[in-house]
XYZ file of N, CA and C in Angstrom:
273
model
N 111.202 66.034 115.997
C 110.911 67.420 115.677
C 111.350 67.707 114.250
N 110.420 68.189 113.436
C 110.703 68.556 112.057
C 111.029 70.046 112.004
N 111.964 70.411 111.148
C 112.333 71.815 110.976
C 111.884 72.279 109.600
N 111.082 73.345 109.586
C 110.583 73.929 108.354
C 111.069 75.368 108.270
N 111.689 75.707 107.157
C 112.100 77.087 106.923
C 111.069 77.715 106.001
N 110.570 78.880 106.387
C 109.619 79.618 105.569
C 110.327 80.882 105.095
N 110.444 81.013 103.782
C 111.203 82.129 103.224
C 110.373 82.959 102.257
N 110.599 84.273 102.327
C 109.995 85.194 101.365
C 111.011 86.282 101.057
N 110.611 87.251 100.300
C 111.526 88.311 99.909
C 112.027 89.130 101.083
N 111.142 89.462 102.022
C 111.520 90.326 103.129
C 111.502 89.691 104.503
N 111.062 88.447 104.606
C 110.992 87.700 105.875
C 110.046 88.330 106.891
N 109.032 89.026 106.389
C 108.093 89.634 107.327
C 106.653 89.238 107.010
N 106.087 89.837 105.982
C 104.646 89.718 105.756
C 104.202 88.339 105.297
N 104.543 87.955 104.086
C 104.002 86.710 103.552
C 104.564 85.490 104.267
N 105.807 85.555 104.725
C 106.357 84.393 105.430
C 105.677 84.208 106.781
N 105.234 85.287 107.399
C 104.528 85.175 108.679
C 103.180 84.494 108.488
N 102.464 84.863 107.429
C 101.178 84.222 107.127
C 101.399 82.725 106.891
N 102.367 82.396 106.040
C 102.642 80.994 105.725
C 103.126 80.235 106.955
N 103.995 80.836 107.747
C 104.510 80.174 108.950
C 103.381 79.828 109.909
N 102.463 80.748 110.105
C 101.327 80.483 110.998
C 100.448 79.360 110.475
N 100.219 79.315 109.179
C 99.408 78.239 108.588
C 100.105 76.889 108.737
N 101.425 76.875 108.584
C 102.177 75.619 108.735
C 102.140 75.140 110.181
N 102.257 76.058 111.123
C 102.159 75.691 112.550
C 100.785 75.101 112.856
N 99.735 75.725 112.319
C 98.372 75.219 112.523
C 98.212 73.827 111.914
N 98.727 73.641 110.704
C 98.652 72.352 110.024
C 99.383 71.278 110.819
N 100.576 71.574 111.272
C 101.371 70.608 112.047
C 100.671 70.250 113.354
N 100.100 71.238 114.022
C 99.387 70.976 115.275
C 98.178 70.075 115.022
N 97.443 70.371 113.945
C 96.258 69.576 113.590
C 96.627 68.128 113.287
N 97.815 67.912 112.721
C 98.267 66.573 112.341
C 99.189 65.935 113.383
N 99.333 66.597 114.535
C 100.190 66.110 115.632
C 101.634 65.874 115.189
N 102.181 66.821 114.432
C 103.566 66.747 113.986
C 104.346 67.832 114.723
N 105.301 67.437 115.578
C 106.107 68.456 116.249
C 106.972 69.183 115.214
N 106.893 70.514 115.214
C 107.583 71.274 114.172
C 108.206 72.545 114.743
N 109.381 72.853 114.232
C 110.031 74.134 114.486
C 109.964 74.895 113.175
N 109.409 76.100 113.210
C 109.287 76.908 112.004
C 110.210 78.117 112.132
N 111.079 78.274 111.146
C 112.042 79.368 111.117
C 111.744 80.231 109.902
N 111.664 81.539 110.097
C 111.415 82.454 108.994
C 112.718 83.136 108.576
N 112.846 83.363 107.268
C 114.008 84.082 106.760
C 113.712 84.640 105.380
N 114.663 85.400 104.856
C 114.592 85.868 103.471
C 115.097 84.754 102.563
N 114.648 84.746 101.324
C 115.132 83.764 100.357
C 116.656 83.850 100.254
N 117.192 85.047 100.321
C 118.648 85.235 100.212
C 119.417 84.608 101.373
N 118.732 84.271 102.469
C 119.375 83.670 103.647
C 119.260 82.144 103.687
N 118.602 81.543 102.702
C 118.348 80.105 102.754
C 119.624 79.271 102.885
N 120.659 79.628 102.154
C 121.904 78.845 102.238
C 122.445 78.787 103.659
N 122.358 79.892 104.380
C 122.908 79.928 105.731
C 121.960 79.345 106.779
N 120.688 79.194 106.460
C 119.694 78.714 107.429
C 119.263 77.265 107.211
N 119.672 76.645 106.100
C 119.110 75.354 105.697
C 119.589 74.160 106.523
N 120.646 74.312 107.282
C 121.213 73.196 108.048
C 120.152 72.561 108.957
N 119.952 71.269 108.812
C 119.020 70.532 109.658
C 117.562 70.663 109.266
N 117.287 71.384 108.192
C 115.894 71.586 107.785
C 115.366 70.361 107.034
N 114.091 70.069 107.264
C 113.413 68.977 106.566
C 112.649 69.477 105.348
N 112.309 70.768 105.359
C 111.461 71.326 104.308
C 111.687 72.828 104.222
N 111.637 73.348 103.007
C 111.636 74.786 102.769
C 110.313 75.129 102.105
N 109.614 76.130 102.647
C 108.384 76.629 102.048
C 108.647 78.089 101.683
N 108.438 78.428 100.431
C 108.695 79.801 99.991
C 107.429 80.458 99.482
N 107.376 81.762 99.654
C 106.290 82.531 99.054
C 106.828 83.341 97.879
N 108.080 83.122 97.544
C 108.723 83.749 96.385
C 109.226 82.634 95.468
N 109.462 82.965 94.220
C 109.982 81.969 93.275
C 111.416 81.611 93.644
N 111.684 80.306 93.727
C 113.032 79.811 94.032
C 113.359 78.721 93.023
N 114.481 78.876 92.352
C 114.882 77.875 91.356
C 116.066 77.042 91.823
N 116.773 77.519 92.833
C 117.977 76.842 93.304
C 117.624 75.530 94.004
N 118.487 74.535 93.851
C 118.326 73.256 94.545
C 119.135 73.315 95.836
N 118.458 73.247 96.960
C 119.110 73.313 98.265
C 119.371 71.926 98.846
N 118.979 70.890 98.113
C 119.139 69.539 98.635
C 118.078 69.190 99.661
N 117.062 70.005 99.744
C 115.949 69.849 100.689
C 114.670 70.079 99.878
N 113.607 69.329 100.160
C 112.356 69.574 99.425
C 111.887 71.023 99.584
N 111.417 71.604 98.486
C 110.892 72.970 98.481
C 109.438 72.933 98.017
N 108.565 73.579 98.778
C 107.150 73.702 98.420
C 106.847 75.187 98.263
N 106.206 75.541 97.171
C 105.806 76.927 96.948
C 104.544 77.190 97.778
N 104.637 78.102 98.732
C 103.560 78.319 99.696
C 102.710 79.543 99.475
N 102.691 80.062 98.254
C 101.898 81.262 97.995
C 100.401 81.007 98.207
N 99.982 79.762 98.183
C 98.558 79.439 98.419
C 98.101 79.937 99.792
N 99.005 79.945 100.770
C 98.633 80.419 102.102
C 98.343 81.915 102.111
N 98.885 82.629 101.150
C 98.664 84.069 101.041
C 97.472 84.363 100.130
N 97.391 83.630 99.012
C 96.335 83.887 98.022
C 95.011 83.215 98.373
N 95.084 82.115 99.133
C 93.871 81.375 99.450
C 93.482 80.370 98.373
N 94.284 80.273 97.311
C 93.996 79.373 96.196
C 94.816 78.095 96.330
N 94.140 76.929 96.336
C 94.766 75.610 96.420
C 95.516 75.374 97.735
N 94.945 75.824 98.831
C 95.561 75.608 100.143
C 95.667 74.116 100.442
N 94.615 73.360 100.150
C 94.625 71.927 100.447
C 95.748 71.206 99.699
N 95.957 71.542 98.445
C 97.023 70.927 97.668
C 98.395 71.237 98.263
N 98.587 72.474 98.688
C 99.852 72.874 99.300
C 100.042 72.163 100.637
N 98.986 72.084 101.422
C 99.071 71.362 102.700
C 99.436 69.903 102.470
N 98.859 69.278 101.452
C 99.172 67.877 101.166
C 100.639 67.687 100.782
N 101.184 68.628 99.992
C 102.600 68.552 99.643
C 103.486 68.660 100.886
N 103.116 69.546 101.789
C 103.869 69.729 103.028
C 103.785 68.480 103.887
N 102.593 67.928 104.010
C 102.420 66.717 104.823
C 103.158 65.528 104.237
N 103.225 65.438 102.910
C 103.973 64.357 102.273
C 105.437 64.361 102.735
N 105.995 65.538 102.922
C 107.389 65.645 103.362
C 107.499 65.432 104.864
N 106.609 66.014 105.641
C 106.732 65.959 107.102
C 106.360 64.620 107.705
N 105.502 63.873 107.021
C 105.113 62.561 107.547
C 106.108 61.542 107.063
């Protein structure tokens, strides 16, 4: 089971869109995944055991975990490229 944290500014709107897309992607690729949503400000406290962080906000801090910028799931631009980055980490 892979753990993915999806973070945005408020942990509601954009992270929900991205979280749903990641769940769909994982299901399509037969990757068991747990998706946890949070605010960017909560990443330090939520990162334990995570394999990947996907953010819809700008993040510059190094959490020691791969970070993928997931705004493509909200904008619709370069979704395939973002999915490939996510799959590179999860596979």
